[in-house]
XYZ file of C-alpha atoms in Angstrom:
246
model
C -35.707 -34.260 -8.300
C -32.786 -31.828 -7.807
C -30.076 -34.223 -8.940
C -31.087 -34.714 -12.211
C -30.984 -31.044 -13.337
C -26.926 -30.466 -14.785
C -25.885 -27.388 -12.029
C -22.662 -25.109 -12.482
C -21.821 -22.732 -9.602
C -20.020 -19.867 -10.739
C -17.629 -18.187 -8.013
C -16.213 -15.173 -9.050
C -13.084 -14.667 -6.925
C -10.079 -11.668 -6.019
C -7.375 -12.674 -3.399
C -9.709 -15.679 -2.245
C -6.569 -18.354 -1.871
C -7.483 -19.129 1.709
C -11.113 -19.984 0.838
C -10.904 -21.154 -2.388
C -9.713 -24.462 -2.197
C -12.148 -25.523 1.154
C -15.218 -23.658 -1.039
C -14.536 -25.767 -3.777
C -14.481 -29.247 -1.801
C -17.307 -28.620 -0.477
C -19.650 -27.476 -3.286
C -18.168 -30.736 -5.022
C -19.327 -32.504 -2.377
C -23.071 -31.292 -2.941
C -25.797 -33.697 -3.154
C -26.901 -31.973 -6.323
C -23.397 -32.782 -8.166
C -22.223 -29.848 -9.212
C -20.191 -28.491 -11.761
C -17.878 -25.037 -11.087
C -16.631 -22.229 -13.106
C -14.009 -19.906 -11.364
C -13.587 -16.690 -12.917
C -10.818 -14.951 -11.219
C -9.246 -11.446 -12.120
C -5.812 -12.457 -12.052
C -5.588 -12.044 -8.539
C -2.583 -11.630 -6.981
C -2.170 -13.994 -4.529
C -2.192 -16.913 -6.190
C -6.468 -17.796 -6.566
C -6.376 -18.995 -10.582
C -3.528 -21.340 -10.013
C -5.069 -22.915 -6.950
C -8.080 -23.872 -8.929
C -5.565 -25.380 -11.606
C -4.299 -27.639 -9.351
C -7.919 -28.379 -7.993
C -8.846 -29.108 -11.827
C -6.261 -31.138 -12.210
C -7.459 -33.861 -9.331
C -11.061 -33.652 -10.916
C -10.045 -34.378 -14.629
C -13.617 -35.066 -15.583
C -14.084 -31.210 -15.805
C -15.806 -30.923 -12.846
C -14.033 -27.647 -12.109
C -12.648 -25.021 -15.074
C -11.140 -21.581 -14.156
C -11.674 -18.657 -16.426
C -9.322 -15.988 -16.128
C -10.011 -11.908 -16.579
C -7.668 -9.796 -16.918
C -9.139 -6.908 -16.251
C -10.529 -6.805 -12.643
C -13.865 -4.319 -13.295
C -16.641 -4.892 -10.772
C -18.402 -7.894 -9.627
C -20.964 -7.269 -11.864
C -19.021 -7.933 -15.139
C -17.228 -11.308 -13.798
C -20.569 -12.515 -13.043
C -21.921 -11.069 -16.726
C -18.239 -12.864 -17.983
C -18.908 -16.178 -16.845
C -22.647 -16.925 -17.344
C -22.157 -16.115 -20.748
C -18.572 -18.868 -20.282
C -21.655 -21.484 -18.515
C -25.053 -20.551 -21.071
C -22.399 -21.007 -23.829
C -21.628 -24.830 -23.112
C -25.373 -25.679 -23.494
C -24.121 -28.425 -20.596
C -26.328 -27.523 -17.614
C -29.755 -26.653 -16.931
C -29.511 -24.137 -13.528
C -26.121 -21.667 -12.844
C -25.277 -21.066 -9.770
C -23.980 -17.626 -8.439
C -23.002 -17.267 -4.455
C -19.792 -16.113 -3.380
C -16.142 -17.787 -2.905
C -15.826 -16.867 0.978
C -17.892 -19.448 2.190
C -20.038 -16.377 3.499
C -22.949 -18.975 1.647
C -24.443 -22.183 3.285
C -23.415 -24.834 0.184
C -25.633 -27.575 1.910
C -28.452 -24.617 0.663
C -27.875 -25.583 -3.059
C -30.041 -28.845 -2.636
C -33.304 -27.190 -1.383
C -32.983 -24.250 -3.806
C -32.508 -26.577 -7.320
C -35.406 -28.739 -5.793
C -36.856 -24.927 -6.352
C -36.179 -24.836 -9.801
C -37.276 -28.730 -10.030
C -40.485 -28.077 -8.409
C -41.480 -25.227 -11.269
C -39.111 -21.891 -10.433
C -36.998 -20.288 -12.382
C -35.252 -18.247 -10.117
C -34.782 -19.334 -6.320
C -32.789 -17.198 -4.126
C -30.872 -17.717 -1.029
C -32.751 -15.095 1.164
C -31.402 -13.898 4.828
C -34.945 -11.978 5.511
C -37.200 -14.971 5.605
C -38.342 -16.690 8.082
C -36.221 -19.248 8.748
C -33.307 -17.014 7.237
C -30.582 -14.711 9.125
C -27.831 -12.880 9.257
C -24.259 -14.799 11.058
C -24.397 -13.242 15.016
C -20.292 -12.760 14.692
C -21.863 -9.812 12.540
C -21.549 -6.305 14.314
C -24.459 -4.910 14.673
C -24.182 -1.662 12.301
C -23.454 -3.977 9.974
C -26.309 -5.802 9.918
C -28.119 -2.194 9.772
C -26.568 -1.794 6.892
C -27.621 -4.809 5.770
C -31.014 -4.755 5.735
C -31.375 -1.461 5.999
C -29.590 -1.498 2.268
C -32.012 -4.491 1.097
C -35.131 -2.281 2.957
C -34.518 0.947 0.645
C -33.860 -1.129 -2.750
C -37.278 -3.309 -2.019
C -39.414 -0.796 -1.490
C -38.381 1.958 -3.877
C -38.290 -0.709 -6.884
C -41.607 -2.025 -5.083
C -40.196 -5.837 -5.616
C -42.125 -8.750 -3.963
C -39.290 -10.331 -2.561
C -38.268 -10.145 0.710
C -34.667 -10.052 0.258
C -34.074 -8.046 -3.062
C -29.517 -7.906 -2.279
C -28.375 -11.192 -1.761
C -26.153 -13.103 -4.303
C -27.022 -16.153 -3.545
C -28.960 -17.165 -6.689
C -30.076 -19.861 -8.637
C -31.146 -19.449 -12.017
C -33.264 -21.362 -14.656
C -30.273 -21.425 -17.343
C -33.178 -20.455 -20.423
C -34.215 -17.969 -17.706
C -31.068 -16.564 -17.669
C -30.054 -16.692 -21.843
C -33.386 -14.580 -22.122
C -32.205 -12.057 -20.512
C -29.731 -9.415 -22.456
C -26.736 -9.086 -19.774
C -25.042 -6.845 -22.363
C -27.496 -4.191 -20.884
C -27.206 -4.574 -16.836
C -24.268 -3.146 -16.400
C -23.847 -2.355 -13.008
C -20.475 -3.141 -11.868
C -20.762 -4.077 -7.339
C -23.268 -5.279 -5.545
C -25.678 -3.513 -7.809
C -25.917 -5.739 -10.102
C -27.717 -8.752 -7.454
C -29.979 -5.946 -7.466
C -30.569 -5.304 -11.483
C -30.406 -8.923 -12.158
C -33.295 -10.177 -10.009
C -35.849 -7.048 -10.993
C -35.340 -7.859 -14.545
C -35.763 -11.249 -14.417
C -38.929 -10.666 -12.429
C -39.929 -7.935 -15.131
C -39.534 -10.918 -17.887
C -42.556 -12.499 -15.239
C -40.804 -15.197 -14.146
C -41.271 -17.287 -11.275
C -39.255 -16.256 -8.392
C -38.469 -18.407 -5.087
C -36.983 -17.829 -2.084
C -35.455 -20.452 0.536
C -33.856 -19.281 3.541
C -30.159 -19.476 4.469
C -27.787 -18.199 7.395
C -25.511 -15.393 6.040
C -22.231 -15.860 7.638
C -18.689 -14.167 8.149
C -15.747 -14.833 6.389
C -13.680 -16.611 8.204
C -10.332 -15.164 5.910
C -9.229 -12.704 3.497
C -11.351 -9.396 3.945
C -15.358 -7.899 2.408
C -14.512 -6.316 -1.265
C -17.561 -4.046 0.615
C -16.930 -0.552 -0.303
C -17.769 3.144 0.074
C -17.530 3.742 -3.258
C -19.991 0.201 -4.114
C -22.914 1.240 -1.932
C -23.116 4.803 -2.927
C -23.212 3.224 -6.670
C -26.141 0.163 -5.700
C -27.306 3.399 -3.631
C -28.064 5.865 -7.316
C -28.339 2.360 -9.377
C -31.615 1.904 -7.091
C -32.917 5.592 -8.002
C -32.035 4.908 -11.592
C -33.506 1.754 -11.943
C -36.758 3.309 -10.571
C -37.135 5.265 -13.097
C -35.628 3.032 -16.372
C -36.276 0.350 -15.310
C -34.027 -3.171 -14.803
C -31.340 -1.306 -17.418
C -31.029 2.072 -15.171
C -30.537 4.229 -19.180
C -33.157 5.892 -20.686
């Protein structure tokens, strides 16, 4: 059933030259046969040029590049990627995932199977039975990740185990129904914001366990400013709903 769904994976990138080609090949080799849209924020390390080379090797259009001239956050990159993917009308499912290899490509088949079985949004979840964080992560990063998730989930009273994760499979019709222009979080708070918006629309949300691994190349984009934004955004979402605005 999952193979019958037309799927596109949206990958936001900035300085992922060491990771992007391997990631593209793993995604393209998946049993669900997805297309890939790379949203690159004009990476100075040549990530975009590598994607163009990969696209030339797949002339059937399975790899596409959307280049943005402004680096203004993960949320903005996803909004641009989602709009581009939905505009074509070619896909039943839009998947979002990291380009650094931390999200397991093999989980795509299970996630799309859940969509085929009636889910509107499927989360690749670290904090459900069978899910985990890579042992390569130091204890303090694990504590920060788990603590941030508990903080958001409790304050927002969200009935999902992994509210902060960024590996998601969206039914295209659900994603199209959200007013993404109103979901303006810049950093990782965008992940919380969009899942909360889906829940408030009455979407059927399911979770499948994943092992979230440490990147092997490059550096994490996480920063203290992103963490602060997420904490403040959660408080605003608690008061005003997914937009975080009155």
